Amino acid sequence: MNQVPEVVKTFAMIAGELTVLFIAVTFLVTLLMRRIGPDKLAQWLGGSHFKGMTKGAAFGALTPFCSCSTIPVLAGILRAGVPFSTAVAFLIASPIMDPFVFVAVGALFGWGMATSFTAVAAVGTFLIAHGMHRAGFANQVKRVRVQGGKEEEYVPWRGLRAELPGAWRAAIDELKPMVKPMLIGVTVGALIYGAVPTDLMAAVAGDGKWYAIPIAALIAIPLYMRAETALPIGFALMERGMNLGAVFAFVIAAAAISPPEITLLTKLFKPKLLSTFVLSIFGLAMAGGFLVPLVA
């Protein structure tokens, strides 16, 4: 019973911190995307191979989707004729490189760790997208038409003052579906922090246990988590003694791939491309596990 106040305190601290950060980041990103506009965005995503990958990763970083929410956007990008490597860069970057993830990693683990996390994610995104391009995987994309919802009529930018209320409403609307998974992640994290013995976690997955990194990535892949859910759980695991590398392998794998996303991707990717994508994300999670903590 003496652990209850600590669990409640940890829950309140992390939940409040992530909620404020999520609203602030979403508010600013919404304003930016409104200012750019869809036509300019479509034109902007074109270009040479390396410029396209850079733009795809940047677009992914500015669209904080979960691994499943990227699929309709990915289908639209491919249907519009955007280069394959650009689309792959977007697919990987969106769930793990958005501004909220950077700010949340910085708030929970430190800004040096956030910078290292983003650098590893960015380099990994480029290597995977470029490697798939060089291997000729563009011909492994299915020529299918994915049905989407009714498109909303685009309203041009009306000036900052006029856009602020809409950006605020968009931030709140984006938060609403995230409240449940975020609170689940924070609750699990708080319970881990208060209930899991430090010595037990250190013995199973503490420093020096290199095998903790691939195990953490394998465990995370079947889970369906956004980074907002995985980060507080990873933070709690670290506080109880888990290897920091295993924590980041867990976060990357949990956020970047999920069984629902794999199912949706079967409509766009042929089996060879799909299996390569899954293995690539596992490799990225492993790289993150071994490389991100080097700044610690």
Short mmCIF file of the C-alpha atoms (twelve columns), coordinates in Angstrom:
data_MODEL
# 
_entry.id   MODEL 
# 
loop_
_atom_site.group_PDB 
_atom_site.id 
_atom_site.type_symbol 
_atom_site.label_atom_id 
_atom_site.label_alt_id 
_atom_site.label_comp_id 
_atom_site.label_asym_id 
_atom_site.label_seq_id 
_atom_site.Cartn_x 
_atom_site.Cartn_y 
_atom_site.Cartn_z 
_atom_site.pdbx_PDB_model_num 
ATOM 1   C CA . MET A 1   0.000   0.000   0.000   1 
ATOM 2   C CA . ASN A 2   2.883   2.374   0.614   1 
ATOM 3   C CA . GLN A 3   3.573   2.274   -3.142  1 
ATOM 4   C CA . VAL A 4   0.182   3.795   -4.014  1 
ATOM 5   C CA . PRO A 5   1.141   7.469   -3.498  1 
ATOM 6   C CA . GLU A 6   4.239   7.009   -5.642  1 
ATOM 7   C CA . VAL A 7   2.208   5.375   -8.422  1 
ATOM 8   C CA . VAL A 8   -0.383  8.168   -8.329  1 
ATOM 9   C CA . LYS A 9   2.322   10.842  -8.324  1 
ATOM 10  C CA . THR A 10  4.115   9.248   -11.286 1 
ATOM 11  C CA . PHE A 11  0.838   8.887   -13.193 1 
ATOM 12  C CA . ALA A 12  -0.175  12.514  -12.643 1 
ATOM 13  C CA . MET A 13  3.258   13.889  -13.546 1 
ATOM 14  C CA . ILE A 14  3.698   11.974  -16.809 1 
ATOM 15  C CA . ALA A 15  0.036   12.268  -17.906 1 
ATOM 16  C CA . GLY A 16  -0.006  16.017  -17.354 1 
ATOM 17  C CA . GLU A 17  3.320   16.542  -19.063 1 
ATOM 18  C CA . LEU A 18  2.452   14.509  -22.168 1 
ATOM 19  C CA . THR A 19  -1.013  16.076  -22.499 1 
ATOM 20  C CA . VAL A 20  0.357   19.618  -22.491 1 
ATOM 21  C CA . LEU A 21  3.125   18.700  -24.924 1 
ATOM 22  C CA . PHE A 22  0.738   16.916  -27.294 1 
ATOM 23  C CA . ILE A 23  -1.667  19.877  -27.482 1 
ATOM 24  C CA . ALA A 24  1.130   22.412  -27.982 1 
ATOM 25  C CA . VAL A 25  2.916   20.447  -30.703 1 
ATOM 26  C CA . THR A 26  -0.293  19.544  -32.567 1 
ATOM 27  C CA . PHE A 27  -1.449  23.172  -32.439 1 
ATOM 28  C CA . LEU A 28  1.776   24.436  -34.012 1 
ATOM 29  C CA . VAL A 29  1.951   21.656  -36.628 1 
ATOM 30  C CA . THR A 30  -1.680  22.309  -37.642 1 
ATOM 31  C CA . LEU A 31  -0.928  25.974  -38.232 1 
ATOM 32  C CA . LEU A 32  2.122   25.087  -40.317 1 
ATOM 33  C CA . MET A 33  0.290   22.555  -42.486 1 
ATOM 34  C CA . ARG A 34  -2.581  25.005  -43.032 1 
ATOM 35  C CA . ARG A 35  -0.120  27.667  -44.099 1 
ATOM 36  C CA . ILE A 36  1.539   25.373  -46.657 1 
ATOM 37  C CA . GLY A 37  -1.663  24.006  -48.220 1 
ATOM 38  C CA . PRO A 38  -2.265  20.670  -50.021 1 
ATOM 39  C CA . ASP A 39  -1.378  21.809  -53.566 1 
ATOM 40  C CA . LYS A 40  1.986   23.200  -52.556 1 
ATOM 41  C CA . LEU A 41  2.600   20.074  -50.486 1 
ATOM 42  C CA . ALA A 42  1.960   17.778  -53.473 1 
ATOM 43  C CA . GLN A 43  4.339   19.811  -55.633 1 
ATOM 44  C CA . TRP A 44  6.888   19.986  -52.858 1 
ATOM 45  C CA . LEU A 45  7.080   16.202  -52.469 1 
ATOM 46  C CA . GLY A 46  8.401   15.848  -56.002 1 
ATOM 47  C CA . GLY A 47  12.054  16.081  -56.950 1 
ATOM 48  C CA . SER A 48  15.140  13.911  -57.249 1 
ATOM 49  C CA . HIS A 49  15.659  10.689  -55.319 1 
ATOM 50  C CA . PHE A 50  17.571  12.125  -52.360 1 
ATOM 51  C CA . LYS A 51  15.551  15.315  -52.221 1 
ATOM 52  C CA . GLY A 52  12.390  13.234  -52.351 1 
ATOM 53  C CA . MET A 53  13.466  11.077  -49.419 1 
ATOM 54  C CA . THR A 54  14.319  14.182  -47.422 1 
ATOM 55  C CA . LYS A 55  10.948  15.700  -48.203 1 
ATOM 56  C CA . GLY A 56  9.122   12.445  -47.448 1 
ATOM 57  C CA . ALA A 57  10.800  12.169  -44.048 1 
ATOM 58  C CA . ALA A 58  10.099  15.836  -43.311 1 
ATOM 59  C CA . PHE A 59  6.437   15.425  -44.285 1 
ATOM 60  C CA . GLY A 60  6.241   12.356  -42.061 1 
ATOM 61  C CA . ALA A 61  7.783   14.290  -39.188 1 
ATOM 62  C CA . LEU A 62  5.118   16.989  -39.577 1 
ATOM 63  C CA . THR A 63  2.233   14.501  -39.653 1 
ATOM 64  C CA . PRO A 64  2.150   12.724  -36.291 1 
ATOM 65  C CA . PHE A 65  0.151   9.682   -37.397 1 
ATOM 66  C CA . CYS A 66  0.175   6.278   -35.774 1 
ATOM 67  C CA . SER A 67  1.474   3.377   -37.857 1 
ATOM 68  C CA . CYS A 68  -2.051  2.576   -39.127 1 
ATOM 69  C CA . SER A 69  -3.114  6.145   -39.858 1 
ATOM 70  C CA . THR A 70  -0.222  6.509   -42.308 1 
ATOM 71  C CA . ILE A 71  -1.696  3.948   -44.705 1 
ATOM 72  C CA . PRO A 72  -4.488  6.059   -46.306 1 
ATOM 73  C CA . VAL A 73  -2.000  8.917   -46.735 1 
ATOM 74  C CA . LEU A 74  0.584   6.500   -48.157 1 
ATOM 75  C CA . ALA A 75  -1.996  5.212   -50.649 1 
ATOM 76  C CA . GLY A 76  -2.791  8.755   -51.748 1 
ATOM 77  C CA . ILE A 77  0.889   9.614   -52.117 1 
ATOM 78  C CA . LEU A 78  1.557   6.538   -54.248 1 
ATOM 79  C CA . ARG A 79  -1.581  7.134   -56.316 1 
ATOM 80  C CA . ALA A 80  -0.418  10.698  -57.015 1 
ATOM 81  C CA . GLY A 81  2.810   9.351   -58.526 1 
ATOM 82  C CA . VAL A 82  5.178   10.415  -55.754 1 
ATOM 83  C CA . PRO A 83  8.464   8.450   -56.000 1 
ATOM 84  C CA . PHE A 84  8.525   5.145   -54.130 1 
ATOM 85  C CA . SER A 85  11.487  6.086   -51.909 1 
ATOM 86  C CA . THR A 86  9.718   9.314   -50.881 1 
ATOM 87  C CA . ALA A 87  6.630   7.328   -49.881 1 
ATOM 88  C CA . VAL A 88  8.688   4.823   -47.859 1 
ATOM 89  C CA . ALA A 89  10.507  7.633   -46.060 1 
ATOM 90  C CA . PHE A 90  7.141   9.128   -45.106 1 
ATOM 91  C CA . LEU A 91  5.795   5.746   -43.938 1 
ATOM 92  C CA . ILE A 92  8.720   5.192   -41.565 1 
ATOM 93  C CA . ALA A 93  9.184   8.739   -40.329 1 
ATOM 94  C CA . SER A 94  5.600   9.622   -39.481 1 
ATOM 95  C CA . PRO A 95  5.088   7.478   -36.353 1 
ATOM 96  C CA . ILE A 96  8.577   7.957   -34.859 1 
ATOM 97  C CA . MET A 97  9.908   11.339  -35.970 1 
ATOM 98  C CA . ASP A 98  7.070   13.774  -35.323 1 
ATOM 99  C CA . PRO A 99  7.830   16.823  -33.134 1 
ATOM 100 C CA . PHE A 100 5.863   15.460  -30.196 1 
ATOM 101 C CA . VAL A 101 8.036   12.346  -30.032 1 
ATOM 102 C CA . PHE A 102 11.169  14.515  -29.989 1 
ATOM 103 C CA . VAL A 103 9.793   16.742  -27.225 1 
ATOM 104 C CA . ALA A 104 8.479   13.774  -25.208 1 
ATOM 105 C CA . VAL A 105 11.796  11.893  -25.440 1 
ATOM 106 C CA . GLY A 106 13.567  15.063  -24.368 1 
ATOM 107 C CA . ALA A 107 11.233  15.621  -21.441 1 
ATOM 108 C CA . LEU A 108 11.435  12.011  -20.241 1 
ATOM 109 C CA . PHE A 109 14.998  10.989  -21.119 1 
ATOM 110 C CA . GLY A 110 16.923  14.225  -21.725 1 
ATOM 111 C CA . TRP A 111 17.533  16.422  -24.771 1 
ATOM 112 C CA . GLY A 112 20.771  14.740  -25.741 1 
ATOM 113 C CA . MET A 113 18.889  11.457  -25.905 1 
ATOM 114 C CA . ALA A 114 16.116  13.091  -27.949 1 
ATOM 115 C CA . THR A 115 18.663  14.379  -30.455 1 
ATOM 116 C CA . SER A 116 20.329  10.967  -30.671 1 
ATOM 117 C CA . PHE A 117 16.943  9.244   -31.076 1 
ATOM 118 C CA . THR A 118 15.946  11.574  -33.920 1 
ATOM 119 C CA . ALA A 119 19.335  11.221  -35.637 1 
ATOM 120 C CA . VAL A 120 19.183  7.412   -35.565 1 
ATOM 121 C CA . ALA A 121 15.569  7.454   -36.782 1 
ATOM 122 C CA . ALA A 122 16.429  9.855   -39.616 1 
ATOM 123 C CA . VAL A 123 19.505  7.961   -40.801 1 
ATOM 124 C CA . GLY A 124 17.651  4.653   -40.534 1 
ATOM 125 C CA . THR A 125 14.742  6.066   -42.538 1 
ATOM 126 C CA . PHE A 126 17.068  7.201   -45.326 1 
ATOM 127 C CA . LEU A 127 18.983  3.914   -45.421 1 
ATOM 128 C CA . ILE A 128 15.823  1.804   -45.573 1 
ATOM 129 C CA . ALA A 129 14.140  3.979   -48.220 1 
ATOM 130 C CA . HIS A 130 17.319  4.169   -50.320 1 
ATOM 131 C CA . GLY A 131 18.021  0.451   -49.961 1 
ATOM 132 C CA . MET A 132 14.517  -0.461  -51.096 1 
ATOM 133 C CA . HIS A 133 14.861  1.911   -54.021 1 
ATOM 134 C CA . ARG A 134 18.195  0.415   -55.111 1 
ATOM 135 C CA . ALA A 135 16.822  -3.108  -54.728 1 
ATOM 136 C CA . GLY A 136 14.006  -2.302  -57.144 1 
ATOM 137 C CA . PHE A 137 11.183  -2.787  -54.673 1 
ATOM 138 C CA . ALA A 138 9.084   -0.131  -56.413 1 
ATOM 139 C CA . ASN A 139 7.724   -2.918  -58.623 1 
ATOM 140 C CA . GLN A 140 6.503   -4.683  -55.480 1 
ATOM 141 C CA . VAL A 141 3.811   -2.049  -54.922 1 
ATOM 142 C CA . LYS A 142 0.369   -3.325  -55.857 1 
ATOM 143 C CA . ARG A 143 -1.537  -1.369  -58.474 1 
ATOM 144 C CA . VAL A 144 -4.708  -1.103  -56.473 1 
ATOM 145 C CA . ARG A 145 -7.099  1.707   -55.803 1 
ATOM 146 C CA . VAL A 146 -7.669  2.176   -52.102 1 
ATOM 147 C CA . GLN A 147 -11.048 3.573   -51.223 1 
ATOM 148 C CA . GLY A 148 -10.950 6.639   -49.034 1 
ATOM 149 C CA . GLY A 149 -13.417 8.889   -47.335 1 
ATOM 150 C CA . LYS A 150 -15.017 11.983  -48.823 1 
ATOM 151 C CA . GLU A 151 -12.470 14.729  -49.249 1 
ATOM 152 C CA . GLU A 152 -13.129 17.980  -47.466 1 
ATOM 153 C CA . GLU A 153 -13.119 21.186  -49.470 1 
ATOM 154 C CA . TYR A 154 -9.875  23.043  -48.911 1 
ATOM 155 C CA . VAL A 155 -10.224 26.523  -47.458 1 
ATOM 156 C CA . PRO A 156 -7.269  28.813  -48.233 1 
ATOM 157 C CA . TRP A 157 -5.157  30.337  -45.459 1 
ATOM 158 C CA . ARG A 158 -7.094  33.209  -43.864 1 
ATOM 159 C CA . GLY A 159 -4.386  34.830  -41.773 1 
ATOM 160 C CA . LEU A 160 -2.889  33.863  -38.428 1 
ATOM 161 C CA . ARG A 161 -5.563  35.445  -36.212 1 
ATOM 162 C CA . ALA A 162 -8.383  33.759  -38.109 1 
ATOM 163 C CA . GLU A 163 -6.593  30.393  -38.098 1 
ATOM 164 C CA . LEU A 164 -5.829  30.225  -34.365 1 
ATOM 165 C CA . PRO A 165 -9.303  29.019  -33.206 1 
ATOM 166 C CA . GLY A 166 -9.359  26.276  -35.841 1 
ATOM 167 C CA . ALA A 167 -5.848  25.128  -34.932 1 
ATOM 168 C CA . TRP A 168 -6.860  24.966  -31.275 1 
ATOM 169 C CA . ARG A 169 -9.964  22.902  -32.096 1 
ATOM 170 C CA . ALA A 170 -7.853  20.604  -34.274 1 
ATOM 171 C CA . ALA A 171 -5.378  20.093  -31.410 1 
ATOM 172 C CA . ILE A 172 -8.196  19.177  -29.022 1 
ATOM 173 C CA . ASP A 173 -9.815  16.902  -31.618 1 
ATOM 174 C CA . GLU A 174 -6.471  15.154  -32.199 1 
ATOM 175 C CA . LEU A 175 -6.055  14.723  -28.447 1 
ATOM 176 C CA . LYS A 176 -9.462  13.095  -27.868 1 
ATOM 177 C CA . PRO A 177 -8.742  9.753   -29.567 1 
ATOM 178 C CA . MET A 178 -5.290  9.775   -27.987 1 
ATOM 179 C CA . VAL A 179 -6.507  10.155  -24.398 1 
ATOM 180 C CA . LYS A 180 -7.324  6.458   -23.962 1 
ATOM 181 C CA . PRO A 181 -4.080  4.965   -25.383 1 
ATOM 182 C CA . MET A 182 -2.018  7.662   -23.696 1 
ATOM 183 C CA . LEU A 183 -3.630  7.031   -20.308 1 
ATOM 184 C CA . ILE A 184 -3.236  3.277   -20.778 1 
ATOM 185 C CA . GLY A 185 0.457   3.755   -21.438 1 
ATOM 186 C CA . VAL A 186 0.887   6.128   -18.508 1 
ATOM 187 C CA . THR A 187 -1.069  3.809   -16.196 1 
ATOM 188 C CA . VAL A 188 0.993   0.775   -17.184 1 
ATOM 189 C CA . GLY A 189 4.153   2.846   -16.790 1 
ATOM 190 C CA . ALA A 190 3.132   4.107   -13.359 1 
ATOM 191 C CA . LEU A 191 2.259   0.591   -12.196 1 
ATOM 192 C CA . ILE A 192 5.578   -0.729  -13.486 1 
ATOM 193 C CA . TYR A 193 7.369   2.087   -11.726 1 
ATOM 194 C CA . GLY A 194 5.629   1.322   -8.436  1 
ATOM 195 C CA . ALA A 195 5.346   -2.450  -8.557  1 
ATOM 196 C CA . VAL A 196 8.261   -3.977  -10.469 1 
ATOM 197 C CA . PRO A 197 11.324  -4.540  -8.275  1 
ATOM 198 C CA . THR A 198 14.409  -2.767  -9.549  1 
ATOM 199 C CA . ASP A 199 16.668  -5.744  -8.924  1 
ATOM 200 C CA . LEU A 200 14.369  -8.051  -10.912 1 
ATOM 201 C CA . MET A 201 14.336  -5.771  -13.956 1 
ATOM 202 C CA . ALA A 202 18.084  -5.241  -13.750 1 
ATOM 203 C CA . ALA A 203 18.662  -9.000  -13.602 1 
ATOM 204 C CA . VAL A 204 16.451  -9.693  -16.624 1 
ATOM 205 C CA . ALA A 205 17.184  -6.699  -18.860 1 
ATOM 206 C CA . GLY A 206 19.700  -4.471  -17.126 1 
ATOM 207 C CA . ASP A 207 22.993  -3.021  -18.328 1 
ATOM 208 C CA . GLY A 208 25.249  -5.556  -19.953 1 
ATOM 209 C CA . LYS A 209 22.336  -7.715  -21.124 1 
ATOM 210 C CA . TRP A 210 22.773  -7.224  -24.878 1 
ATOM 211 C CA . TYR A 211 20.054  -9.750  -25.642 1 
ATOM 212 C CA . ALA A 212 17.526  -7.471  -23.959 1 
ATOM 213 C CA . ILE A 213 17.519  -5.241  -27.078 1 
ATOM 214 C CA . PRO A 214 16.348  -7.818  -29.677 1 
ATOM 215 C CA . ILE A 215 13.945  -9.331  -27.151 1 
ATOM 216 C CA . ALA A 216 12.402  -5.911  -26.432 1 
ATOM 217 C CA . ALA A 217 11.990  -5.247  -30.168 1 
ATOM 218 C CA . LEU A 218 10.399  -8.656  -30.778 1 
ATOM 219 C CA . ILE A 219 7.993   -8.173  -27.875 1 
ATOM 220 C CA . ALA A 220 7.017   -4.709  -29.105 1 
ATOM 221 C CA . ILE A 221 6.233   -5.579  -32.741 1 
ATOM 222 C CA . PRO A 222 2.978   -7.487  -31.979 1 
ATOM 223 C CA . LEU A 223 1.757   -4.613  -29.811 1 
ATOM 224 C CA . TYR A 224 -0.350  -1.793  -31.253 1 
ATOM 225 C CA . MET A 225 1.025   1.347   -29.621 1 
ATOM 226 C CA . ARG A 226 1.644   4.902   -30.584 1 
ATOM 227 C CA . ALA A 227 4.841   6.478   -29.349 1 
ATOM 228 C CA . GLU A 228 2.689   8.388   -26.855 1 
ATOM 229 C CA . THR A 229 1.793   5.052   -25.264 1 
ATOM 230 C CA . ALA A 230 5.181   3.356   -25.592 1 
ATOM 231 C CA . LEU A 231 7.297   6.217   -24.219 1 
ATOM 232 C CA . PRO A 232 5.850   6.348   -20.674 1 
ATOM 233 C CA . ILE A 233 6.017   2.559   -20.472 1 
ATOM 234 C CA . GLY A 234 9.629   2.641   -21.635 1 
ATOM 235 C CA . PHE A 235 10.443  5.401   -19.150 1 
ATOM 236 C CA . ALA A 236 8.987   3.354   -16.297 1 
ATOM 237 C CA . LEU A 237 10.901  0.264   -17.410 1 
ATOM 238 C CA . MET A 238 14.112  2.286   -17.428 1 
ATOM 239 C CA . GLU A 239 13.377  3.630   -13.938 1 
ATOM 240 C CA . ARG A 240 13.007  0.046   -12.706 1 
ATOM 241 C CA . GLY A 241 16.367  -0.995  -14.163 1 
ATOM 242 C CA . MET A 242 15.808  -1.948  -17.804 1 
ATOM 243 C CA . ASN A 243 18.698  -1.482  -20.211 1 
ATOM 244 C CA . LEU A 244 18.251  1.932   -21.861 1 
ATOM 245 C CA . GLY A 245 18.939  0.406   -25.258 1 
ATOM 246 C CA . ALA A 246 16.137  -2.093  -24.772 1 
ATOM 247 C CA . VAL A 247 13.815  0.772   -23.880 1 
ATOM 248 C CA . PHE A 248 14.447  2.571   -27.177 1 
ATOM 249 C CA . ALA A 249 14.255  -0.660  -29.178 1 
ATOM 250 C CA . PHE A 250 10.858  -1.244  -27.557 1 
ATOM 251 C CA . VAL A 251 9.633   2.290   -28.322 1 
ATOM 252 C CA . ILE A 252 10.731  2.260   -31.980 1 
ATOM 253 C CA . ALA A 253 9.338   -1.193  -32.738 1 
ATOM 254 C CA . ALA A 254 6.054   -0.556  -30.928 1 
ATOM 255 C CA . ALA A 255 5.465   2.792   -32.653 1 
ATOM 256 C CA . ALA A 256 6.723   2.027   -36.174 1 
ATOM 257 C CA . ILE A 257 4.982   -1.276  -36.895 1 
ATOM 258 C CA . SER A 258 1.881   -3.129  -35.716 1 
ATOM 259 C CA . PRO A 259 -0.287  -6.092  -36.776 1 
ATOM 260 C CA . PRO A 260 -3.126  -3.792  -38.001 1 
ATOM 261 C CA . GLU A 261 -0.634  -1.808  -40.110 1 
ATOM 262 C CA . ILE A 262 0.785   -5.015  -41.607 1 
ATOM 263 C CA . THR A 263 -2.745  -6.107  -42.500 1 
ATOM 264 C CA . LEU A 264 -3.480  -2.776  -44.197 1 
ATOM 265 C CA . LEU A 265 -0.166  -2.830  -46.048 1 
ATOM 266 C CA . THR A 266 -1.107  -6.138  -47.676 1 
ATOM 267 C CA . LYS A 267 -3.446  -4.051  -49.853 1 
ATOM 268 C CA . LEU A 268 -0.522  -1.965  -51.095 1 
ATOM 269 C CA . PHE A 269 2.618   -4.104  -50.808 1 
ATOM 270 C CA . LYS A 270 3.350   -7.490  -52.302 1 
ATOM 271 C CA . PRO A 271 4.626   -10.151 -49.833 1 
ATOM 272 C CA . LYS A 272 8.322   -9.639  -50.639 1 
ATOM 273 C CA . LEU A 273 8.154   -5.898  -50.016 1 
ATOM 274 C CA . LEU A 274 5.991   -6.312  -46.917 1 
ATOM 275 C CA . SER A 275 8.331   -8.837  -45.293 1 
ATOM 276 C CA . THR A 276 11.342  -6.658  -46.135 1 
ATOM 277 C CA . PHE A 277 9.632   -3.646  -44.572 1 
ATOM 278 C CA . VAL A 278 8.891   -5.533  -41.336 1 
ATOM 279 C CA . LEU A 279 12.475  -6.825  -41.109 1 
ATOM 280 C CA . SER A 280 13.779  -3.321  -41.817 1 
ATOM 281 C CA . ILE A 281 11.772  -1.860  -38.929 1 
ATOM 282 C CA . PHE A 282 13.112  -4.594  -36.661 1 
ATOM 283 C CA . GLY A 283 16.625  -3.671  -37.773 1 
ATOM 284 C CA . LEU A 284 15.906  0.019   -37.126 1 
ATOM 285 C CA . ALA A 285 14.688  -0.816  -33.627 1 
ATOM 286 C CA . MET A 286 17.852  -2.819  -33.012 1 
ATOM 287 C CA . ALA A 287 20.008  0.046   -34.287 1 
ATOM 288 C CA . GLY A 288 18.156  2.465   -32.058 1 
ATOM 289 C CA . GLY A 289 18.668  0.194   -29.090 1 
ATOM 290 C CA . PHE A 290 22.416  0.000   -29.590 1 
ATOM 291 C CA . LEU A 291 23.117  3.534   -30.863 1 
ATOM 292 C CA . VAL A 292 20.756  5.948   -29.095 1 
ATOM 293 C CA . PRO A 293 22.162  5.333   -25.568 1 
ATOM 294 C CA . LEU A 294 25.710  6.113   -26.721 1 
ATOM 295 C CA . VAL A 295 25.155  9.746   -25.748 1 
ATOM 296 C CA . ALA A 296 24.284  8.764   -22.174 1 
# 
